Amino acid sequence: MPNDKKQRIDAANRIPSPKAKELFRDIRRMQEIAKNDLLASSGLTVSTLTRVLDELVSIGVITESGLGASTGGRRPILYRVNGGYGYAFGLDISRVSSRLVLLDLAGNKTDAKEWRMTEETTPEALLKQVAAQAGEWMDKHHIAWDRIIGMGVGAVGPLNREDGIIEDPEWFAAPGWNHVPIVRMLEERLGFPVLLDNGANTALIAESWANRTKNFRHMLYVHAGTGLRLGMMTDNKLIHGAVDMEGSFGQMIIQADGHPYRTPQGNYGALDSYASVYAIEREVNSKLRIGRGSVLRQWLPPGEPAKYEDIMQALNRMDPMVTEIVTQAAAYFGIGLANLLNILNPEKVILGGPLMTESNLFFYTATQTAIRKTYHYPKYQVIFSRGTYGDEAIAIGAALMMLNQLTV
């Protein structure tokens, strides 16, 4: 990192006026907006609007971008966010891979990097790589330290957002991921503000940003991978429970006398035991052990278990056994999803994670099952999507979470 660090600047203090923050929030929602439209939507007088816009221009967070089309009088001035004013890093800490992205103030991706999470990727090892990469990008893109607004982190839970601690996550390949004061560790290395939330929430922030002009009030994000992770949003505000609830969806009981959970802390018959990467691997290897035929037998050395990557290759070859198991897992996922829809009634559900992004079969089976089992269908209909940002959603949302602090 640069050696000329100054006293850190909190994002919330960069725009001091409450009116300016509110107006900047409105401008951020649009690629470009005319002064006349801001006058109509803000409820401000012409003189107050002009004064607040001048304040935002003088700070540097917005810029005049030209003149709009005339509606009979003088052509209106257009405004847009000045992307070069500042930058935010977004870090995704997940079990299989972690990512770092760099966004400008307008939400445009400037750079990205991915790391595989191996048995050597302890917190110290990962954060050393993250800090080095952040410094390299600042040099590469000629970004001064005071133009860094901060870093957002979307991590596997459970976690303590207020204290900035990753608490007791399961299934990391490397040791040391319990009770990690990730915010303090990053701030000491980087010297600028860091915010923490669970990865499902930051992914939902990203997808809400992608849909910001469509006025969805109630949205869900569900991540289907090594485990199942959930985020909820109402009126563009994340819903945080009394404790971090990211993994609660996976603990939904769908068969009370069903499979035991993979650790002693979980529920018997939990959805995670039927509709996760772990569940699919378990079922495939169980069938292989009892002699079921599969193309996997031609690929794997004797006695070696099939991994998720092998199973997806077999699915792409339309292997009958693998297709049957993935279809069944997706149907179970759809049942769990229907339970969520019946309780929460969201307008849009974004489905992310490797099971969704890498398998059309899983996505379509799960969503069709959920639709068939949703109460009040077809009167109540929900929009399903695999999202805009794919595997980068968690990291991009983490950076946007930090950029959002300008208007807090």
mmCIF file of C-alpha atoms in Angstrom, residues 158-396:
data_model
loop_
_atom_site.group_PDB
_atom_site.id
_atom_site.type_symbol
_atom_site.label_atom_id
_atom_site.label_comp_id
_atom_site.label_asym_id
_atom_site.label_seq_id
_atom_site.Cartn_x
_atom_site.Cartn_y
_atom_site.Cartn_z
ATOM 1 C CA PRO A 158 -22.164 -16.624 10.810
ATOM 2 C CA LEU A 159 -20.635 -13.257 11.601
ATOM 3 C CA ASN A 160 -20.950 -10.233 13.846
ATOM 4 C CA ARG A 161 -21.425 -7.214 11.584
ATOM 5 C CA GLU A 162 -21.191 -4.605 14.328
ATOM 6 C CA ASP A 163 -17.873 -5.883 15.674
ATOM 7 C CA GLY A 164 -16.563 -6.896 12.249
ATOM 8 C CA ILE A 165 -15.926 -10.530 13.146
ATOM 9 C CA ILE A 166 -16.307 -13.727 11.123
ATOM 10 C CA GLU A 167 -17.425 -16.083 13.882
ATOM 11 C CA ASP A 168 -17.780 -19.837 13.254
ATOM 12 C CA PRO A 169 -17.999 -20.623 9.535
ATOM 13 C CA GLU A 170 -17.885 -24.243 8.457
ATOM 14 C CA TRP A 171 -16.032 -26.091 5.700
ATOM 15 C CA PHE A 172 -13.110 -23.791 4.936
ATOM 16 C CA ALA A 173 -10.207 -25.856 3.613
ATOM 17 C CA ALA A 174 -7.628 -23.933 5.657
ATOM 18 C CA PRO A 175 -7.526 -23.605 9.458
ATOM 19 C CA GLY A 176 -7.923 -20.347 11.346
ATOM 20 C CA TRP A 177 -11.272 -19.082 10.042
ATOM 21 C CA ASN A 178 -12.993 -19.032 13.431
ATOM 22 C CA HIS A 179 -13.461 -15.761 15.351
ATOM 23 C CA VAL A 180 -11.548 -13.682 12.793
ATOM 24 C CA PRO A 181 -11.652 -9.884 13.450
ATOM 25 C CA ILE A 182 -11.629 -9.331 9.718
ATOM 26 C CA VAL A 183 -12.511 -5.608 9.771
ATOM 27 C CA ARG A 184 -9.775 -4.702 12.235
ATOM 28 C CA MET A 185 -7.208 -6.815 10.386
ATOM 29 C CA LEU A 186 -8.023 -5.201 7.046
ATOM 30 C CA GLU A 187 -8.159 -1.653 8.401
ATOM 31 C CA GLU A 188 -4.743 -2.113 10.007
ATOM 32 C CA ARG A 189 -3.294 -3.324 6.703
ATOM 33 C CA LEU A 190 -5.086 -0.873 4.411
ATOM 34 C CA GLY A 191 -5.635 2.287 6.450
ATOM 35 C CA PHE A 192 -9.122 3.043 5.154
ATOM 36 C CA PRO A 193 -12.647 2.114 6.379
ATOM 37 C CA VAL A 194 -13.922 -1.462 6.044
ATOM 38 C CA LEU A 195 -17.507 -2.754 6.396
ATOM 39 C CA LEU A 196 -18.625 -6.367 6.850
ATOM 40 C CA ASP A 197 -21.856 -8.175 5.970
ATOM 41 C CA ASN A 198 -22.706 -11.698 4.913
ATOM 42 C CA GLY A 199 -22.192 -12.566 1.278
ATOM 43 C CA ALA A 200 -25.850 -13.233 0.499
ATOM 44 C CA ASN A 201 -26.687 -9.698 1.634
ATOM 45 C CA THR A 202 -23.945 -8.069 -0.432
ATOM 46 C CA ALA A 203 -24.980 -10.092 -3.492
ATOM 47 C CA LEU A 204 -28.507 -8.793 -2.987
ATOM 48 C CA ILE A 205 -27.159 -5.232 -2.794
ATOM 49 C CA ALA A 206 -25.527 -5.799 -6.182
ATOM 50 C CA GLU A 207 -28.658 -7.217 -7.770
ATOM 51 C CA SER A 208 -30.808 -4.463 -6.286
ATOM 52 C CA TRP A 209 -28.415 -1.943 -7.839
ATOM 53 C CA ALA A 210 -28.781 -3.679 -11.212
ATOM 54 C CA ASN A 211 -32.589 -3.368 -10.856
ATOM 55 C CA ARG A 212 -32.577 0.117 -9.325
ATOM 56 C CA THR A 213 -34.782 1.714 -11.994
ATOM 57 C CA LYS A 214 -37.456 -1.036 -11.784
ATOM 58 C CA ASN A 215 -38.737 -0.260 -8.278
ATOM 59 C CA PHE A 216 -38.887 -3.792 -6.886
ATOM 60 C CA ARG A 217 -39.895 -3.419 -3.234
ATOM 61 C CA HIS A 218 -39.352 -6.977 -1.969
ATOM 62 C CA MET A 219 -36.429 -9.086 -3.171
ATOM 63 C CA LEU A 220 -34.688 -12.283 -2.093
ATOM 64 C CA TYR A 221 -31.255 -13.627 -2.944
ATOM 65 C CA VAL A 222 -30.498 -17.327 -2.449
ATOM 66 C CA HIS A 223 -26.992 -18.716 -2.968
ATOM 67 C CA ALA A 224 -26.805 -22.454 -3.675
ATOM 68 C CA GLY A 225 -23.329 -23.900 -3.390
ATOM 69 C CA THR A 226 -21.348 -25.688 -0.678
ATOM 70 C CA GLY A 227 -24.184 -24.557 1.589
ATOM 71 C CA LEU A 228 -27.356 -22.509 1.173
ATOM 72 C CA ARG A 229 -27.277 -18.780 1.937
ATOM 73 C CA LEU A 230 -30.119 -16.253 2.041
ATOM 74 C CA GLY A 231 -30.514 -12.470 1.911
ATOM 75 C CA MET A 232 -33.743 -10.406 2.077
ATOM 76 C CA MET A 233 -34.524 -6.798 1.149
ATOM 77 C CA THR A 234 -37.625 -4.637 1.534
ATOM 78 C CA ASP A 235 -37.899 -1.090 0.165
ATOM 79 C CA ASN A 236 -34.203 -1.212 -0.782
ATOM 80 C CA LYS A 237 -33.253 -1.992 2.827
ATOM 81 C CA LEU A 238 -31.626 -5.235 3.921
ATOM 82 C CA ILE A 239 -33.417 -7.237 6.589
ATOM 83 C CA HIS A 240 -31.064 -8.127 9.440
ATOM 84 C CA GLY A 241 -32.251 -10.492 12.142
ATOM 85 C CA ALA A 242 -31.263 -10.553 15.803
ATOM 86 C CA VAL A 243 -28.394 -12.828 14.734
ATOM 87 C CA ASP A 244 -26.731 -13.364 11.374
ATOM 88 C CA MET A 245 -29.262 -15.487 9.501
ATOM 89 C CA GLU A 246 -27.383 -16.171 6.284
ATOM 90 C CA GLY A 247 -27.399 -19.963 6.737
ATOM 91 C CA SER A 248 -30.909 -20.278 8.163
ATOM 92 C CA PHE A 249 -32.477 -21.250 4.836
ATOM 93 C CA GLY A 250 -30.298 -24.353 4.702
ATOM 94 C CA GLN A 251 -31.570 -25.392 8.147
ATOM 95 C CA MET A 252 -35.217 -25.404 7.015
ATOM 96 C CA ILE A 253 -36.561 -28.870 7.903
ATOM 97 C CA ILE A 254 -38.212 -30.568 4.950
ATOM 98 C CA GLN A 255 -38.136 -34.169 6.243
ATOM 99 C CA ALA A 256 -38.113 -34.488 10.030
ATOM 100 C CA ASP A 257 -36.764 -38.056 10.072
ATOM 101 C CA GLY A 258 -34.432 -37.456 7.130
ATOM 102 C CA HIS A 259 -30.686 -37.271 6.613
ATOM 103 C CA PRO A 260 -28.566 -36.170 9.568
ATOM 104 C CA TYR A 261 -26.799 -32.860 9.074
ATOM 105 C CA ARG A 262 -23.112 -33.055 8.236
ATOM 106 C CA THR A 263 -22.135 -31.509 11.581
ATOM 107 C CA PRO A 264 -23.689 -32.110 15.028
ATOM 108 C CA GLN A 265 -25.081 -28.548 15.181
ATOM 109 C CA GLY A 266 -27.554 -28.934 12.311
ATOM 110 C CA ASN A 267 -31.101 -30.277 11.996
ATOM 111 C CA TYR A 268 -32.104 -33.717 10.811
ATOM 112 C CA GLY A 269 -33.825 -33.485 7.441
ATOM 113 C CA ALA A 270 -32.495 -29.969 6.759
ATOM 114 C CA LEU A 271 -32.761 -28.631 3.207
ATOM 115 C CA ASP A 272 -28.969 -28.252 3.064
ATOM 116 C CA SER A 273 -28.685 -32.062 3.326
ATOM 117 C CA TYR A 274 -30.777 -32.522 0.168
ATOM 118 C CA ALA A 275 -30.073 -29.557 -2.123
ATOM 119 C CA SER A 276 -26.438 -28.432 -1.833
ATOM 120 C CA VAL A 277 -23.173 -29.297 -3.563
ATOM 121 C CA TYR A 278 -22.398 -31.492 -0.549
ATOM 122 C CA ALA A 279 -25.735 -33.340 -0.883
ATOM 123 C CA ILE A 280 -25.236 -34.008 -4.584
ATOM 124 C CA GLU A 281 -21.682 -35.267 -4.044
ATOM 125 C CA ARG A 282 -22.891 -37.540 -1.226
ATOM 126 C CA GLU A 283 -25.668 -39.074 -3.329
ATOM 127 C CA VAL A 284 -23.517 -39.562 -6.430
ATOM 128 C CA ASN A 285 -20.756 -41.290 -4.486
ATOM 129 C CA SER A 286 -23.277 -43.436 -2.634
ATOM 130 C CA LYS A 287 -24.699 -44.670 -5.938
ATOM 131 C CA LEU A 288 -21.220 -45.291 -7.340
ATOM 132 C CA ARG A 289 -20.311 -47.404 -4.299
ATOM 133 C CA ILE A 290 -23.294 -49.697 -4.793
ATOM 134 C CA GLY A 291 -22.438 -50.212 -8.452
ATOM 135 C CA ARG A 292 -24.669 -47.800 -10.397
ATOM 136 C CA GLY A 293 -23.427 -47.237 -13.911
ATOM 137 C CA SER A 294 -22.111 -43.811 -14.844
ATOM 138 C CA VAL A 295 -19.640 -42.167 -17.157
ATOM 139 C CA LEU A 296 -17.867 -41.120 -13.960
ATOM 140 C CA ARG A 297 -16.516 -44.663 -13.635
ATOM 141 C CA GLN A 298 -14.481 -44.090 -16.796
ATOM 142 C CA TRP A 299 -12.924 -40.886 -15.452
ATOM 143 C CA LEU A 300 -12.179 -41.580 -11.812
ATOM 144 C CA PRO A 301 -9.361 -43.759 -10.461
ATOM 145 C CA PRO A 302 -10.684 -46.727 -8.453
ATOM 146 C CA GLY A 303 -11.824 -45.639 -5.010
ATOM 147 C CA GLU A 304 -11.544 -41.903 -5.692
ATOM 148 C CA PRO A 305 -14.773 -40.002 -4.880
ATOM 149 C CA ALA A 306 -16.427 -37.808 -7.475
ATOM 150 C CA LYS A 307 -16.109 -34.067 -6.899
ATOM 151 C CA TYR A 308 -18.558 -31.384 -7.944
ATOM 152 C CA GLU A 309 -16.538 -30.509 -11.059
ATOM 153 C CA ASP A 310 -16.612 -34.167 -12.201
ATOM 154 C CA ILE A 311 -20.352 -34.360 -11.576
ATOM 155 C CA MET A 312 -21.050 -31.227 -13.630
ATOM 156 C CA GLN A 313 -19.042 -32.664 -16.527
ATOM 157 C CA ALA A 314 -21.086 -35.849 -16.318
ATOM 158 C CA LEU A 315 -24.293 -33.780 -16.206
ATOM 159 C CA ASN A 316 -23.221 -31.979 -19.380
ATOM 160 C CA ARG A 317 -22.817 -35.426 -20.966
ATOM 161 C CA MET A 318 -26.421 -36.157 -19.873
ATOM 162 C CA ASP A 319 -25.300 -39.049 -17.707
ATOM 163 C CA PRO A 320 -28.580 -40.699 -16.536
ATOM 164 C CA MET A 321 -27.539 -41.312 -12.919
ATOM 165 C CA VAL A 322 -26.170 -37.814 -12.388
ATOM 166 C CA THR A 323 -29.161 -36.251 -14.141
ATOM 167 C CA GLU A 324 -31.514 -38.133 -11.820
ATOM 168 C CA ILE A 325 -29.669 -37.005 -8.674
ATOM 169 C CA VAL A 326 -29.349 -33.354 -9.716
ATOM 170 C CA THR A 327 -33.035 -33.269 -10.694
ATOM 171 C CA GLN A 328 -34.030 -34.656 -7.303
ATOM 172 C CA ALA A 329 -31.823 -32.148 -5.449
ATOM 173 C CA ALA A 330 -33.308 -29.296 -7.486
ATOM 174 C CA ALA A 331 -36.844 -30.457 -6.671
ATOM 175 C CA TYR A 332 -36.025 -30.425 -2.958
ATOM 176 C CA PHE A 333 -34.561 -26.935 -3.373
ATOM 177 C CA GLY A 334 -37.766 -25.855 -5.123
ATOM 178 C CA ILE A 335 -39.826 -27.106 -2.173
ATOM 179 C CA GLY A 336 -37.717 -25.035 0.220
ATOM 180 C CA LEU A 337 -37.996 -22.058 -2.098
ATOM 181 C CA ALA A 338 -41.784 -22.426 -2.221
ATOM 182 C CA ASN A 339 -41.861 -22.290 1.575
ATOM 183 C CA LEU A 340 -39.996 -18.981 1.430
ATOM 184 C CA LEU A 341 -42.333 -17.590 -1.221
ATOM 185 C CA ASN A 342 -45.416 -18.592 0.742
ATOM 186 C CA ILE A 343 -44.160 -16.781 3.844
ATOM 187 C CA LEU A 344 -42.361 -13.732 2.419
ATOM 188 C CA ASN A 345 -44.138 -13.086 -0.931
ATOM 189 C CA PRO A 346 -41.196 -11.388 -2.705
ATOM 190 C CA GLU A 347 -41.594 -9.773 -6.106
ATOM 191 C CA LYS A 348 -38.246 -11.013 -7.403
ATOM 192 C CA VAL A 349 -35.912 -13.836 -6.394
ATOM 193 C CA ILE A 350 -32.316 -13.956 -7.578
ATOM 194 C CA LEU A 351 -30.731 -17.402 -7.491
ATOM 195 C CA GLY A 352 -26.944 -17.469 -7.415
ATOM 196 C CA GLY A 353 -24.090 -19.784 -6.612
ATOM 197 C CA PRO A 354 -22.528 -22.637 -8.572
ATOM 198 C CA LEU A 355 -25.620 -24.852 -8.642
ATOM 199 C CA MET A 356 -27.525 -22.066 -10.394
ATOM 200 C CA THR A 357 -24.845 -20.615 -12.632
ATOM 201 C CA GLU A 358 -23.446 -23.955 -13.805
ATOM 202 C CA SER A 359 -26.621 -26.005 -14.246
ATOM 203 C CA ASN A 360 -29.643 -25.016 -16.309
ATOM 204 C CA LEU A 361 -31.300 -28.238 -15.160
ATOM 205 C CA PHE A 362 -31.038 -27.275 -11.487
ATOM 206 C CA PHE A 363 -32.297 -23.726 -12.037
ATOM 207 C CA TYR A 364 -35.321 -24.647 -14.137
ATOM 208 C CA THR A 365 -36.319 -27.683 -12.080
ATOM 209 C CA ALA A 366 -36.074 -25.686 -8.843
ATOM 210 C CA THR A 367 -38.051 -22.698 -10.117
ATOM 211 C CA GLN A 368 -40.785 -24.774 -11.751
ATOM 212 C CA THR A 369 -41.180 -26.828 -8.568
ATOM 213 C CA ALA A 370 -41.409 -23.640 -6.506
ATOM 214 C CA ILE A 371 -44.029 -22.144 -8.830
ATOM 215 C CA ARG A 372 -46.210 -25.259 -8.677
ATOM 216 C CA LYS A 373 -46.109 -25.279 -4.871
ATOM 217 C CA THR A 374 -46.626 -21.563 -4.302
ATOM 218 C CA TYR A 375 -49.871 -20.582 -2.602
ATOM 219 C CA HIS A 376 -52.190 -18.260 -4.569
ATOM 220 C CA TYR A 377 -50.489 -19.138 -7.877
ATOM 221 C CA PRO A 378 -51.206 -17.893 -10.553
ATOM 222 C CA LYS A 379 -52.631 -14.760 -8.876
ATOM 223 C CA TYR A 380 -49.314 -14.286 -7.085
ATOM 224 C CA GLN A 381 -46.399 -14.586 -9.493
ATOM 225 C CA VAL A 382 -42.740 -14.040 -8.765
ATOM 226 C CA ILE A 383 -39.872 -13.209 -11.129
ATOM 227 C CA PHE A 384 -36.920 -15.610 -10.954
ATOM 228 C CA SER A 385 -33.496 -14.587 -12.205
ATOM 229 C CA ARG A 386 -29.918 -15.819 -12.098
ATOM 230 C CA GLY A 387 -28.945 -12.205 -11.677
ATOM 231 C CA THR A 388 -26.795 -9.710 -13.505
ATOM 232 C CA TYR A 389 -23.383 -10.144 -11.919
ATOM 233 C CA GLY A 390 -23.026 -13.942 -11.693
ATOM 234 C CA ASP A 391 -20.084 -15.130 -9.613
ATOM 235 C CA GLU A 392 -18.983 -11.538 -8.950
ATOM 236 C CA ALA A 393 -22.237 -10.480 -7.270
ATOM 237 C CA ILE A 394 -20.959 -10.870 -3.695
ATOM 238 C CA ALA A 395 -17.813 -8.811 -4.295
ATOM 239 C CA ILE A 396 -19.548 -6.132 -6.386
#
